[in-house]
Amino acid sequence: MTDHDSPAPAVPSAPGQWVLLSYRLPREPSTPRITVWRKLKRLGVVQISDGLIALPADARTREQLEWIAEEITDVGGTATLWIAHPAALAEERRLARTMTDARTAEYQAVRAQAEEARHQPDDERQRTLRKLRAELRRIQRRDYFPPPQRRTAEAAVEALHPAHPSNTDSAPEENSA
Amino acid sequence: MKWATRAGIHIDRAACAWLLRRFVDPDAEFVFVTDPAEAPADATPFDMRGAELGHHHGDCSFETILRRYDLTADPALRRIAEIIHEADLDDERFDAPEAPGLDVVLRGLSMIGDDEHTMAVTKPVFDGLYEYYRRATLLGREPA
């Protein structure tokens, strides 16, 4: 099975393992629904349909979804965890693409904020640097298929540091020398 | 007593095993299983789905065990619980900058040895952390 499309990143020749969570939560109260959804979003899940989400299977994703399944049953819902292979590579690529697109948008937002902060005063820029590093770390934790924007966002954030080469030669009003 | 947990231990289970052996049951014997159904009937399960000593109400298993065995009065254990919580769940409920580093150390350990090895290596690590936060509590600041 070879890829006849335009050059794509190295893709395996068979679909990999995914962990799926199918769940149902009572409509009311809404707080547990929101809590669960926030946790799933934080993990970067892809939603296949209403009440069915997926992540590439590894020890961590499987465990995290197991605990969320437990939490769902604790609040009176139902949850089943599945380990599955998409039937075709194209299916898997579609899932991966959805996840990559979501992360790309997040990285682009970080990069935009970093570029906007370039000309902030020193201490304000340091605060932005700390904030964006933390934000990057959160995104990286749920980035299963890294897009090229990951690197550009990282570079834009690190460029906010006073010791970064771009700041030592182009910041006349600063005293970083 | 016998205690059972899932094989392939990471931060929460390694810390729970240390906690159980040091503060609850000095003769604790641990069984690692791949499926909760394989846990021996005479073993108390922890950090497994459906177990009393598991994740509950947003807490990790370490926090659940602290509460279950009335260990929450110890500030050093409470601090370790915050670190384990963040290393395991990473939900920013606590400020624990130690967590990501400890998490990576445990992940790496699981790649080079079995669960017995991880337990043997992490025992002095958790003993050391406990001593550090015990002294920090006494001093009211970071110990040297």
PDB file of C-alpha atoms in Angstrom:
ATOM      1  CA  MET A   1       0.000   0.000   0.000  1.00  0.00           C
ATOM      2  CA  THR A   2       1.743   3.154  -1.127  1.00  0.00           C
ATOM      3  CA  ASP A   3       0.705   6.721  -1.068  1.00  0.00           C
ATOM      4  CA  HIS A   4       0.054   8.156  -4.521  1.00  0.00           C
ATOM      5  CA  ASP A   5      -0.834  11.624  -3.273  1.00  0.00           C
ATOM      6  CA  SER A   6       1.475  14.583  -3.078  1.00  0.00           C
ATOM      7  CA  PRO A   7       4.386  14.136  -0.674  1.00  0.00           C
ATOM      8  CA  ALA A   8       3.084  13.420   2.796  1.00  0.00           C
ATOM      9  CA  PRO A   9       4.939  12.989   6.074  1.00  0.00           C
ATOM     10  CA  ALA A  10       6.166   9.455   6.691  1.00  0.00           C
ATOM     11  CA  VAL A  11       2.988   7.487   7.332  1.00  0.00           C
ATOM     12  CA  PRO A  12       2.817   3.890   8.451  1.00  0.00           C
ATOM     13  CA  SER A  13       1.466   1.375   5.948  1.00  0.00           C
ATOM     14  CA  ALA A  14      -1.271   0.106   8.252  1.00  0.00           C
ATOM     15  CA  PRO A  15      -3.636   1.981  10.545  1.00  0.00           C
ATOM     16  CA  GLY A  16      -2.459   2.184  14.143  1.00  0.00           C
ATOM     17  CA  GLN A  17      -4.286   1.553  17.384  1.00  0.00           C
ATOM     18  CA  TRP A  18      -6.756   4.059  18.708  1.00  0.00           C
ATOM     19  CA  VAL A  19      -8.520   4.234  22.010  1.00  0.00           C
ATOM     20  CA  LEU A  20     -12.187   5.174  21.735  1.00  0.00           C
ATOM     21  CA  LEU A  21     -14.501   6.309  24.476  1.00  0.00           C
ATOM     22  CA  SER A  22     -18.214   6.065  23.908  1.00  0.00           C
ATOM     23  CA  TYR A  23     -20.161   7.743  26.636  1.00  0.00           C
ATOM     24  CA  ARG A  24     -23.484   9.168  27.693  1.00  0.00           C
ATOM     25  CA  LEU A  25     -24.007  11.699  30.441  1.00  0.00           C
ATOM     26  CA  PRO A  26     -27.289  12.800  32.006  1.00  0.00           C
ATOM     27  CA  ARG A  27     -28.421  16.146  30.518  1.00  0.00           C
ATOM     28  CA  GLU A  28     -28.799  17.608  34.014  1.00  0.00           C
ATOM     29  CA  PRO A  29     -26.920  18.659  36.046  1.00  0.00           C
ATOM     30  CA  SER A  30     -24.756  20.286  33.410  1.00  0.00           C
ATOM     31  CA  THR A  31     -21.629  20.803  35.559  1.00  0.00           C
ATOM     32  CA  PRO A  32     -20.288  17.224  35.181  1.00  0.00           C
ATOM     33  CA  ARG A  33     -20.925  17.403  31.413  1.00  0.00           C
ATOM     34  CA  ILE A  34     -18.847  20.555  31.190  1.00  0.00           C
ATOM     35  CA  THR A  35     -16.093  19.147  33.444  1.00  0.00           C
ATOM     36  CA  VAL A  36     -15.824  15.995  31.342  1.00  0.00           C
ATOM     37  CA  TRP A  37     -15.826  17.934  28.080  1.00  0.00           C
ATOM     38  CA  ARG A  38     -13.069  20.253  29.355  1.00  0.00           C
ATOM     39  CA  LYS A  39     -10.943  17.258  30.312  1.00  0.00           C
ATOM     40  CA  LEU A  40     -11.454  15.658  26.914  1.00  0.00           C
ATOM     41  CA  LYS A  41     -10.569  18.901  25.147  1.00  0.00           C
ATOM     42  CA  ARG A  42      -7.458  19.230  27.246  1.00  0.00           C
ATOM     43  CA  LEU A  43      -6.393  15.774  26.078  1.00  0.00           C
ATOM     44  CA  GLY A  44      -6.901  16.881  22.471  1.00  0.00           C
ATOM     45  CA  VAL A  45      -9.445  14.199  21.565  1.00  0.00           C
ATOM     46  CA  VAL A  46     -11.032  14.023  18.149  1.00  0.00           C
ATOM     47  CA  GLN A  47     -14.805  13.786  18.228  1.00  0.00           C
ATOM     48  CA  ILE A  48     -16.085  11.107  15.863  1.00  0.00           C
ATOM     49  CA  SER A  49     -19.746  11.692  16.634  1.00  0.00           C
ATOM     50  CA  ASP A  50     -21.918  12.742  19.530  1.00  0.00           C
ATOM     51  CA  GLY A  51     -20.673  10.818  22.587  1.00  0.00           C
ATOM     52  CA  LEU A  52     -17.805   9.121  20.754  1.00  0.00           C
ATOM     53  CA  ILE A  53     -14.253  10.433  20.933  1.00  0.00           C
ATOM     54  CA  ALA A  54     -10.867   9.012  19.986  1.00  0.00           C
ATOM     55  CA  LEU A  55      -7.149   9.342  20.706  1.00  0.00           C
ATOM     56  CA  PRO A  56      -4.166   7.437  19.314  1.00  0.00           C
ATOM     57  CA  ALA A  57      -3.619   4.594  21.798  1.00  0.00           C
ATOM     58  CA  ASP A  58      -0.646   4.651  24.142  1.00  0.00           C
ATOM     59  CA  ALA A  59      -0.244   3.911  27.833  1.00  0.00           C
ATOM     60  CA  ARG A  60      -0.985   7.491  28.808  1.00  0.00           C
ATOM     61  CA  THR A  61      -3.988   8.204  26.574  1.00  0.00           C
ATOM     62  CA  ARG A  62      -5.549   4.904  27.508  1.00  0.00           C
ATOM     63  CA  GLU A  63      -5.128   5.535  31.211  1.00  0.00           C
ATOM     64  CA  GLN A  64      -6.399   9.119  31.027  1.00  0.00           C
ATOM     65  CA  LEU A  65      -9.517   7.987  29.178  1.00  0.00           C
ATOM     66  CA  GLU A  66     -10.023   5.153  31.661  1.00  0.00           C
ATOM     67  CA  TRP A  67     -10.179   7.680  34.479  1.00  0.00           C
ATOM     68  CA  ILE A  68     -12.555   9.913  32.561  1.00  0.00           C
ATOM     69  CA  ALA A  69     -14.746   6.852  31.907  1.00  0.00           C
ATOM     70  CA  GLU A  70     -14.745   6.171  35.630  1.00  0.00           C
ATOM     71  CA  GLU A  71     -15.661   9.762  36.362  1.00  0.00           C
ATOM     72  CA  ILE A  72     -18.561   9.552  33.898  1.00  0.00           C
ATOM     73  CA  THR A  73     -19.960   6.451  35.610  1.00  0.00           C
ATOM     74  CA  ASP A  74     -19.412   8.116  39.025  1.00  0.00           C
ATOM     75  CA  VAL A  75     -21.839  10.897  38.025  1.00  0.00           C
ATOM     76  CA  GLY A  76     -24.495   8.514  36.718  1.00  0.00           C
ATOM     77  CA  GLY A  77     -23.490   8.276  33.068  1.00  0.00           C
ATOM     78  CA  THR A  78     -22.354   5.304  31.054  1.00  0.00           C
ATOM     79  CA  ALA A  79     -18.972   4.873  29.397  1.00  0.00           C
ATOM     80  CA  THR A  80     -17.224   2.132  27.436  1.00  0.00           C
ATOM     81  CA  LEU A  81     -13.595   2.138  26.426  1.00  0.00           C
ATOM     82  CA  TRP A  82     -12.547   0.493  23.153  1.00  0.00           C
ATOM     83  CA  ILE A  83      -9.243  -0.264  21.513  1.00  0.00           C
ATOM     84  CA  ALA A  84      -9.700  -0.177  17.756  1.00  0.00           C
ATOM     85  CA  HIS A  85      -8.007   0.074  14.364  1.00  0.00           C
ATOM     86  CA  PRO A  86      -9.533   2.320  11.718  1.00  0.00           C
ATOM     87  CA  ALA A  87     -10.482  -0.011   8.843  1.00  0.00           C
ATOM     88  CA  ALA A  88      -8.529   1.988   6.263  1.00  0.00           C
ATOM     89  CA  LEU A  89      -5.489   4.220   6.289  1.00  0.00           C
ATOM     90  CA  ALA A  90      -7.551   7.004   4.770  1.00  0.00           C
ATOM     91  CA  GLU A  91      -9.861   6.912   7.791  1.00  0.00           C
ATOM     92  CA  GLU A  92      -6.936   7.213  10.126  1.00  0.00           C
ATOM     93  CA  ARG A  93      -5.474  10.068   8.136  1.00  0.00           C
ATOM     94  CA  ARG A  94      -8.753  11.912   8.294  1.00  0.00           C
ATOM     95  CA  LEU A  95      -8.785  11.619  12.100  1.00  0.00           C
ATOM     96  CA  ALA A  96      -5.139  12.653  12.306  1.00  0.00           C
ATOM     97  CA  ARG A  97      -5.763  15.590   9.974  1.00  0.00           C
ATOM     98  CA  THR A  98      -8.604  16.848  12.169  1.00  0.00           C
ATOM     99  CA  MET A  99      -6.309  16.732  15.180  1.00  0.00           C
ATOM    100  CA  THR A 100      -3.406  18.350  13.324  1.00  0.00           C
ATOM    101  CA  ASP A 101      -5.649  21.173  12.093  1.00  0.00           C
ATOM    102  CA  ALA A 102      -6.815  21.864  15.629  1.00  0.00           C
ATOM    103  CA  ARG A 103      -3.247  21.980  16.965  1.00  0.00           C
ATOM    104  CA  THR A 104      -2.085  24.106  14.024  1.00  0.00           C
ATOM    105  CA  ALA A 105      -4.676  26.753  14.897  1.00  0.00           C
ATOM    106  CA  GLU A 106      -3.512  26.697  18.517  1.00  0.00           C
ATOM    107  CA  TYR A 107       0.149  27.056  17.551  1.00  0.00           C
ATOM    108  CA  GLN A 108      -0.683  29.894  15.181  1.00  0.00           C
ATOM    109  CA  ALA A 109      -2.513  31.739  17.954  1.00  0.00           C
ATOM    110  CA  VAL A 110       0.543  31.382  20.233  1.00  0.00           C
ATOM    111  CA  ARG A 111       2.850  32.596  17.504  1.00  0.00           C
ATOM    112  CA  ALA A 112       0.647  35.624  16.830  1.00  0.00           C
ATOM    113  CA  GLN A 113       0.664  36.529  20.527  1.00  0.00           C
ATOM    114  CA  ALA A 114       4.438  36.105  20.684  1.00  0.00           C
ATOM    115  CA  GLU A 115       4.995  38.330  17.669  1.00  0.00           C
ATOM    116  CA  GLU A 116       2.707  40.967  19.099  1.00  0.00           C
ATOM    117  CA  ALA A 117       4.731  40.951  22.316  1.00  0.00           C
ATOM    118  CA  ARG A 118       8.064  41.523  20.588  1.00  0.00           C
ATOM    119  CA  HIS A 119       8.073  45.241  21.320  1.00  0.00           C
ATOM    120  CA  GLN A 120       6.662  45.128  24.798  1.00  0.00           C
ATOM    121  CA  PRO A 121       8.809  46.604  27.573  1.00  0.00           C
ATOM    122  CA  ASP A 122      11.243  44.103  29.116  1.00  0.00           C
ATOM    123  CA  ASP A 123       9.310  42.999  32.203  1.00  0.00           C
ATOM    124  CA  GLU A 124       6.011  42.789  30.377  1.00  0.00           C
ATOM    125  CA  ARG A 125       7.648  40.731  27.649  1.00  0.00           C
ATOM    126  CA  GLN A 126       9.064  38.358  30.291  1.00  0.00           C
ATOM    127  CA  ARG A 127       5.574  37.825  31.657  1.00  0.00           C
ATOM    128  CA  THR A 128       4.274  37.089  28.190  1.00  0.00           C
ATOM    129  CA  LEU A 129       7.167  34.670  27.657  1.00  0.00           C
ATOM    130  CA  ARG A 130       6.285  32.730  30.816  1.00  0.00           C
ATOM    131  CA  LYS A 131       2.614  32.641  29.912  1.00  0.00           C
ATOM    132  CA  LEU A 132       3.230  31.478  26.346  1.00  0.00           C
ATOM    133  CA  ARG A 133       5.748  28.816  27.398  1.00  0.00           C
ATOM    134  CA  ALA A 134       3.093  27.337  29.681  1.00  0.00           C
ATOM    135  CA  GLU A 135       0.509  27.556  26.920  1.00  0.00           C
ATOM    136  CA  LEU A 136       2.892  25.820  24.485  1.00  0.00           C
ATOM    137  CA  ARG A 137       3.489  23.034  26.954  1.00  0.00           C
ATOM    138  CA  ARG A 138      -0.258  22.445  27.263  1.00  0.00           C
ATOM    139  CA  ILE A 139      -0.637  22.274  23.487  1.00  0.00           C
ATOM    140  CA  GLN A 140       2.393  19.991  23.080  1.00  0.00           C
ATOM    141  CA  ARG A 141       0.921  17.526  25.573  1.00  0.00           C
ATOM    142  CA  ARG A 142      -2.038  17.001  23.250  1.00  0.00           C
ATOM    143  CA  ASP A 143      -0.104  17.182  19.985  1.00  0.00           C
ATOM    144  CA  TYR A 144      -0.046  13.632  18.602  1.00  0.00           C
ATOM    145  CA  PHE A 145       0.745  14.522  14.969  1.00  0.00           C
ATOM    146  CA  PRO A 146       3.021  17.589  15.160  1.00  0.00           C
ATOM    147  CA  PRO A 147       2.499  20.129  12.356  1.00  0.00           C
ATOM    148  CA  PRO A 148       5.394  22.357  11.164  1.00  0.00           C
ATOM    149  CA  GLN A 149       3.729  25.267  12.986  1.00  0.00           C
ATOM    150  CA  ARG A 150       4.865  23.682  16.249  1.00  0.00           C
ATOM    151  CA  ARG A 151       8.462  24.699  15.546  1.00  0.00           C
ATOM    152  CA  THR A 152       7.620  28.184  14.354  1.00  0.00           C
ATOM    153  CA  ALA A 153       5.504  28.815  17.461  1.00  0.00           C
ATOM    154  CA  GLU A 154       8.335  27.574  19.695  1.00  0.00           C
ATOM    155  CA  ALA A 155      10.813  29.828  17.908  1.00  0.00           C
ATOM    156  CA  ALA A 156       8.522  32.862  18.149  1.00  0.00           C
ATOM    157  CA  VAL A 157       8.065  32.314  21.883  1.00  0.00           C
ATOM    158  CA  GLU A 158      11.761  31.786  22.595  1.00  0.00           C
ATOM    159  CA  ALA A 159      12.570  34.956  20.642  1.00  0.00           C
ATOM    160  CA  LEU A 160      10.926  36.877  23.500  1.00  0.00           C
ATOM    161  CA  HIS A 161      13.788  35.985  25.833  1.00  0.00           C
ATOM    162  CA  PRO A 162      16.253  38.862  26.404  1.00  0.00           C
ATOM    163  CA  ALA A 163      19.201  36.534  25.690  1.00  0.00           C
ATOM    164  CA  HIS A 164      17.811  35.547  22.289  1.00  0.00           C
ATOM    165  CA  PRO A 165      20.149  36.734  19.479  1.00  0.00           C
ATOM    166  CA  SER A 166      17.356  38.764  17.870  1.00  0.00           C
ATOM    167  CA  ASN A 167      17.136  40.876  21.030  1.00  0.00           C
ATOM    168  CA  THR A 168      20.806  41.498  21.664  1.00  0.00           C
ATOM    169  CA  ASP A 169      21.455  43.267  18.370  1.00  0.00           C
ATOM    170  CA  SER A 170      18.139  44.971  17.648  1.00  0.00           C
ATOM    171  CA  ALA A 171      16.990  46.454  20.932  1.00  0.00           C
ATOM    172  CA  PRO A 172      18.677  49.819  21.345  1.00  0.00           C
ATOM    173  CA  GLU A 173      16.439  51.003  24.198  1.00  0.00           C
ATOM    174  CA  GLU A 174      17.073  47.868  26.278  1.00  0.00           C
ATOM    175  CA  ASN A 175      20.006  47.219  28.582  1.00  0.00           C
ATOM    176  CA  SER A 176      20.529  43.553  27.894  1.00  0.00           C
ATOM    177  CA  ALA A 177      24.179  44.079  26.963  1.00  0.00           C
TER     178      ALA A 177
ATOM    179  CA  MET B   1      -1.220  -7.673  53.126  1.00  0.00           C
ATOM    180  CA  LYS B   2      -1.433  -8.039  49.375  1.00  0.00           C
ATOM    181  CA  TRP B   3      -2.057  -5.071  47.117  1.00  0.00           C
ATOM    182  CA  ALA B   4      -2.836  -5.198  43.413  1.00  0.00           C
ATOM    183  CA  THR B   5      -2.461  -2.583  40.715  1.00  0.00           C
ATOM    184  CA  ARG B   6      -2.112  -2.341  36.957  1.00  0.00           C
ATOM    185  CA  ALA B   7       1.238  -3.299  35.459  1.00  0.00           C
ATOM    186  CA  GLY B   8       3.375  -0.675  33.742  1.00  0.00           C
ATOM    187  CA  ILE B   9       3.457   1.643  36.740  1.00  0.00           C
ATOM    188  CA  HIS B  10       3.914   5.374  36.357  1.00  0.00           C
ATOM    189  CA  ILE B  11       4.015   8.213  38.796  1.00  0.00           C
ATOM    190  CA  ASP B  12       0.722   7.688  40.637  1.00  0.00           C
ATOM    191  CA  ARG B  13       1.079   3.923  41.154  1.00  0.00           C
ATOM    192  CA  ALA B  14       4.783   4.141  42.077  1.00  0.00           C
ATOM    193  CA  ALA B  15       3.995   6.837  44.648  1.00  0.00           C
ATOM    194  CA  CYS B  16       0.998   4.896  45.991  1.00  0.00           C
ATOM    195  CA  ALA B  17       3.098   1.752  46.453  1.00  0.00           C
ATOM    196  CA  TRP B  18       5.736   3.765  48.332  1.00  0.00           C
ATOM    197  CA  LEU B  19       3.043   5.412  50.474  1.00  0.00           C
ATOM    198  CA  LEU B  20       1.331   2.111  51.303  1.00  0.00           C
ATOM    199  CA  ARG B  21       4.570   0.402  52.272  1.00  0.00           C
ATOM    200  CA  ARG B  22       5.931   3.266  54.327  1.00  0.00           C
ATOM    201  CA  PHE B  23       2.791   4.532  56.078  1.00  0.00           C
ATOM    202  CA  VAL B  24       0.100   1.871  55.887  1.00  0.00           C
ATOM    203  CA  ASP B  25       1.524  -1.633  55.623  1.00  0.00           C
ATOM    204  CA  PRO B  26       5.291  -2.206  56.087  1.00  0.00           C
ATOM    205  CA  ASP B  27       4.910  -5.796  54.856  1.00  0.00           C
ATOM    206  CA  ALA B  28       2.991  -4.793  51.750  1.00  0.00           C
ATOM    207  CA  GLU B  29       3.309  -7.244  48.883  1.00  0.00           C
ATOM    208  CA  PHE B  30       2.500  -5.928  45.419  1.00  0.00           C
ATOM    209  CA  VAL B  31       0.938  -7.753  42.492  1.00  0.00           C
ATOM    210  CA  PHE B  32       0.945  -6.165  39.036  1.00  0.00           C
ATOM    211  CA  VAL B  33      -1.812  -7.238  36.663  1.00  0.00           C
ATOM    212  CA  THR B  34      -2.689  -6.277  33.103  1.00  0.00           C
ATOM    213  CA  ASP B  35      -6.449  -6.695  33.514  1.00  0.00           C
ATOM    214  CA  PRO B  36      -8.298  -5.718  36.722  1.00  0.00           C
ATOM    215  CA  ALA B  37     -10.100  -9.083  36.524  1.00  0.00           C
ATOM    216  CA  GLU B  38      -6.761 -10.842  37.115  1.00  0.00           C
ATOM    217  CA  ALA B  39      -6.251  -9.257  40.535  1.00  0.00           C
ATOM    218  CA  PRO B  40      -6.090 -11.964  43.256  1.00  0.00           C
ATOM    219  CA  ALA B  41      -9.202 -12.061  45.444  1.00  0.00           C
ATOM    220  CA  ASP B  42      -7.170 -11.539  48.628  1.00  0.00           C
ATOM    221  CA  ALA B  43      -5.425  -8.389  47.309  1.00  0.00           C
ATOM    222  CA  THR B  44      -6.631  -4.830  47.826  1.00  0.00           C
ATOM    223  CA  PRO B  45      -6.719  -3.099  44.440  1.00  0.00           C
ATOM    224  CA  PHE B  46      -5.455   0.460  44.009  1.00  0.00           C
ATOM    225  CA  ASP B  47      -5.223   2.882  41.104  1.00  0.00           C
ATOM    226  CA  MET B  48      -7.506   0.675  39.035  1.00  0.00           C
ATOM    227  CA  ARG B  49     -10.849   1.449  37.503  1.00  0.00           C
ATOM    228  CA  GLY B  50     -13.638   0.532  39.889  1.00  0.00           C
ATOM    229  CA  ALA B  51     -11.367   0.378  42.954  1.00  0.00           C
ATOM    230  CA  GLU B  52     -12.146   2.343  46.101  1.00  0.00           C
ATOM    231  CA  LEU B  53      -8.478   3.388  46.137  1.00  0.00           C
ATOM    232  CA  GLY B  54      -8.609   4.952  42.684  1.00  0.00           C
ATOM    233  CA  HIS B  55      -9.322   8.331  41.113  1.00  0.00           C
ATOM    234  CA  HIS B  56     -12.371   9.924  42.682  1.00  0.00           C
ATOM    235  CA  HIS B  57     -13.920  13.392  42.464  1.00  0.00           C
ATOM    236  CA  GLY B  58     -11.004  14.712  40.455  1.00  0.00           C
ATOM    237  CA  ASP B  59      -8.379  13.328  42.875  1.00  0.00           C
ATOM    238  CA  CYS B  60      -5.623  10.914  41.889  1.00  0.00           C
ATOM    239  CA  SER B  61      -5.177   7.596  43.719  1.00  0.00           C
ATOM    240  CA  PHE B  62      -2.401   8.952  45.958  1.00  0.00           C
ATOM    241  CA  GLU B  63      -4.793  11.603  47.292  1.00  0.00           C
ATOM    242  CA  THR B  64      -7.526   9.003  47.737  1.00  0.00           C
ATOM    243  CA  ILE B  65      -5.192   6.769  49.774  1.00  0.00           C
ATOM    244  CA  LEU B  66      -4.067   9.724  51.933  1.00  0.00           C
ATOM    245  CA  ARG B  67      -7.660  10.421  52.814  1.00  0.00           C
ATOM    246  CA  ARG B  68      -8.658   6.794  53.267  1.00  0.00           C
ATOM    247  CA  TYR B  69      -5.836   6.127  55.770  1.00  0.00           C
ATOM    248  CA  ASP B  70      -6.081   9.470  57.609  1.00  0.00           C
ATOM    249  CA  LEU B  71      -2.675  10.678  56.483  1.00  0.00           C
ATOM    250  CA  THR B  72      -3.787  14.149  55.395  1.00  0.00           C
ATOM    251  CA  ALA B  73      -2.506  15.787  58.597  1.00  0.00           C
ATOM    252  CA  ASP B  74       1.091  15.349  57.391  1.00  0.00           C
ATOM    253  CA  PRO B  75       2.039  18.488  55.413  1.00  0.00           C
ATOM    254  CA  ALA B  76       4.949  16.754  53.676  1.00  0.00           C
ATOM    255  CA  LEU B  77       2.617  14.071  52.351  1.00  0.00           C
ATOM    256  CA  ARG B  78       0.106  16.731  51.321  1.00  0.00           C
ATOM    257  CA  ARG B  79       2.783  18.488  49.305  1.00  0.00           C
ATOM    258  CA  ILE B  80       3.861  15.227  47.662  1.00  0.00           C
ATOM    259  CA  ALA B  81       0.185  14.576  46.872  1.00  0.00           C
ATOM    260  CA  GLU B  82      -0.012  17.898  45.021  1.00  0.00           C
ATOM    261  CA  ILE B  83       3.050  16.994  42.972  1.00  0.00           C
ATOM    262  CA  ILE B  84       1.726  13.523  42.144  1.00  0.00           C
ATOM    263  CA  HIS B  85      -1.654  15.030  41.229  1.00  0.00           C
ATOM    264  CA  GLU B  86      -0.069  17.442  38.760  1.00  0.00           C
ATOM    265  CA  ALA B  87       2.355  14.863  37.364  1.00  0.00           C
ATOM    266  CA  ASP B  88      -0.514  12.433  36.823  1.00  0.00           C
ATOM    267  CA  LEU B  89      -3.421  14.682  35.843  1.00  0.00           C
ATOM    268  CA  ASP B  90      -1.706  17.914  34.782  1.00  0.00           C
ATOM    269  CA  ASP B  91      -4.917  19.884  35.369  1.00  0.00           C
ATOM    270  CA  GLU B  92      -3.287  22.887  37.075  1.00  0.00           C
ATOM    271  CA  ARG B  93      -5.237  22.436  40.269  1.00  0.00           C
ATOM    272  CA  PHE B  94      -1.981  22.942  42.188  1.00  0.00           C
ATOM    273  CA  ASP B  95       1.184  24.886  41.562  1.00  0.00           C
ATOM    274  CA  ALA B  96       3.773  22.098  41.379  1.00  0.00           C
ATOM    275  CA  PRO B  97       6.729  22.934  39.158  1.00  0.00           C
ATOM    276  CA  GLU B  98       8.385  19.685  40.339  1.00  0.00           C
ATOM    277  CA  ALA B  99       5.700  17.631  38.616  1.00  0.00           C
ATOM    278  CA  PRO B 100       6.708  17.673  34.925  1.00  0.00           C
ATOM    279  CA  GLY B 101      10.303  16.699  35.793  1.00  0.00           C
ATOM    280  CA  LEU B 102       9.276  13.863  38.067  1.00  0.00           C
ATOM    281  CA  ASP B 103       6.804  12.643  35.460  1.00  0.00           C
ATOM    282  CA  VAL B 104       9.510  12.454  32.786  1.00  0.00           C
ATOM    283  CA  VAL B 105      11.844  10.579  35.152  1.00  0.00           C
ATOM    284  CA  LEU B 106       9.142   7.977  35.812  1.00  0.00           C
ATOM    285  CA  ARG B 107       8.300   7.627  32.124  1.00  0.00           C
ATOM    286  CA  GLY B 108      11.935   7.067  31.325  1.00  0.00           C
ATOM    287  CA  LEU B 109      12.293   4.481  34.105  1.00  0.00           C
ATOM    288  CA  SER B 110       9.351   2.523  32.731  1.00  0.00           C
ATOM    289  CA  MET B 111      11.254   2.259  29.442  1.00  0.00           C
ATOM    290  CA  ILE B 112      14.387   0.677  30.875  1.00  0.00           C
ATOM    291  CA  GLY B 113      13.066  -1.780  33.456  1.00  0.00           C
ATOM    292  CA  ASP B 114      10.096  -3.652  34.855  1.00  0.00           C
ATOM    293  CA  ASP B 115       7.781  -2.573  37.663  1.00  0.00           C
ATOM    294  CA  GLU B 116      10.007  -4.094  40.350  1.00  0.00           C
ATOM    295  CA  HIS B 117      12.888  -2.012  39.027  1.00  0.00           C
ATOM    296  CA  THR B 118      10.811   1.181  38.974  1.00  0.00           C
ATOM    297  CA  MET B 119       9.716   0.507  42.568  1.00  0.00           C
ATOM    298  CA  ALA B 120      13.278  -0.123  43.719  1.00  0.00           C
ATOM    299  CA  VAL B 121      14.600   3.052  42.095  1.00  0.00           C
ATOM    300  CA  THR B 122      11.742   5.313  43.160  1.00  0.00           C
ATOM    301  CA  LYS B 123      11.730   4.286  46.818  1.00  0.00           C
ATOM    302  CA  PRO B 124      14.747   6.452  47.761  1.00  0.00           C
ATOM    303  CA  VAL B 125      13.427   9.196  45.457  1.00  0.00           C
ATOM    304  CA  PHE B 126      10.151   9.411  47.376  1.00  0.00           C
ATOM    305  CA  ASP B 127      11.958   8.979  50.725  1.00  0.00           C
ATOM    306  CA  GLY B 128      14.130  11.934  49.745  1.00  0.00           C
ATOM    307  CA  LEU B 129      11.186  14.058  48.641  1.00  0.00           C
ATOM    308  CA  TYR B 130       9.416  13.271  51.887  1.00  0.00           C
ATOM    309  CA  GLU B 131      12.441  14.319  53.937  1.00  0.00           C
ATOM    310  CA  TYR B 132      12.834  17.493  51.882  1.00  0.00           C
ATOM    311  CA  TYR B 133       9.246  18.613  52.394  1.00  0.00           C
ATOM    312  CA  ARG B 134       9.327  17.539  56.057  1.00  0.00           C
ATOM    313  CA  ARG B 135      12.288  19.856  56.622  1.00  0.00           C
ATOM    314  CA  ALA B 136      10.670  22.567  54.532  1.00  0.00           C
ATOM    315  CA  THR B 137       7.645  22.402  56.823  1.00  0.00           C
ATOM    316  CA  LEU B 138       9.788  22.664  59.959  1.00  0.00           C
ATOM    317  CA  LEU B 139      11.816  25.561  58.581  1.00  0.00           C
ATOM    318  CA  GLY B 140       8.934  27.370  56.953  1.00  0.00           C
ATOM    319  CA  ARG B 141      11.092  27.807  53.849  1.00  0.00           C
ATOM    320  CA  GLU B 142      13.001  25.773  51.278  1.00  0.00           C
ATOM    321  CA  PRO B 143      15.679  23.715  53.035  1.00  0.00           C
ATOM    322  CA  ALA B 144      19.226  24.320  51.788  1.00  0.00           C
TER     323      ALA B 144
END
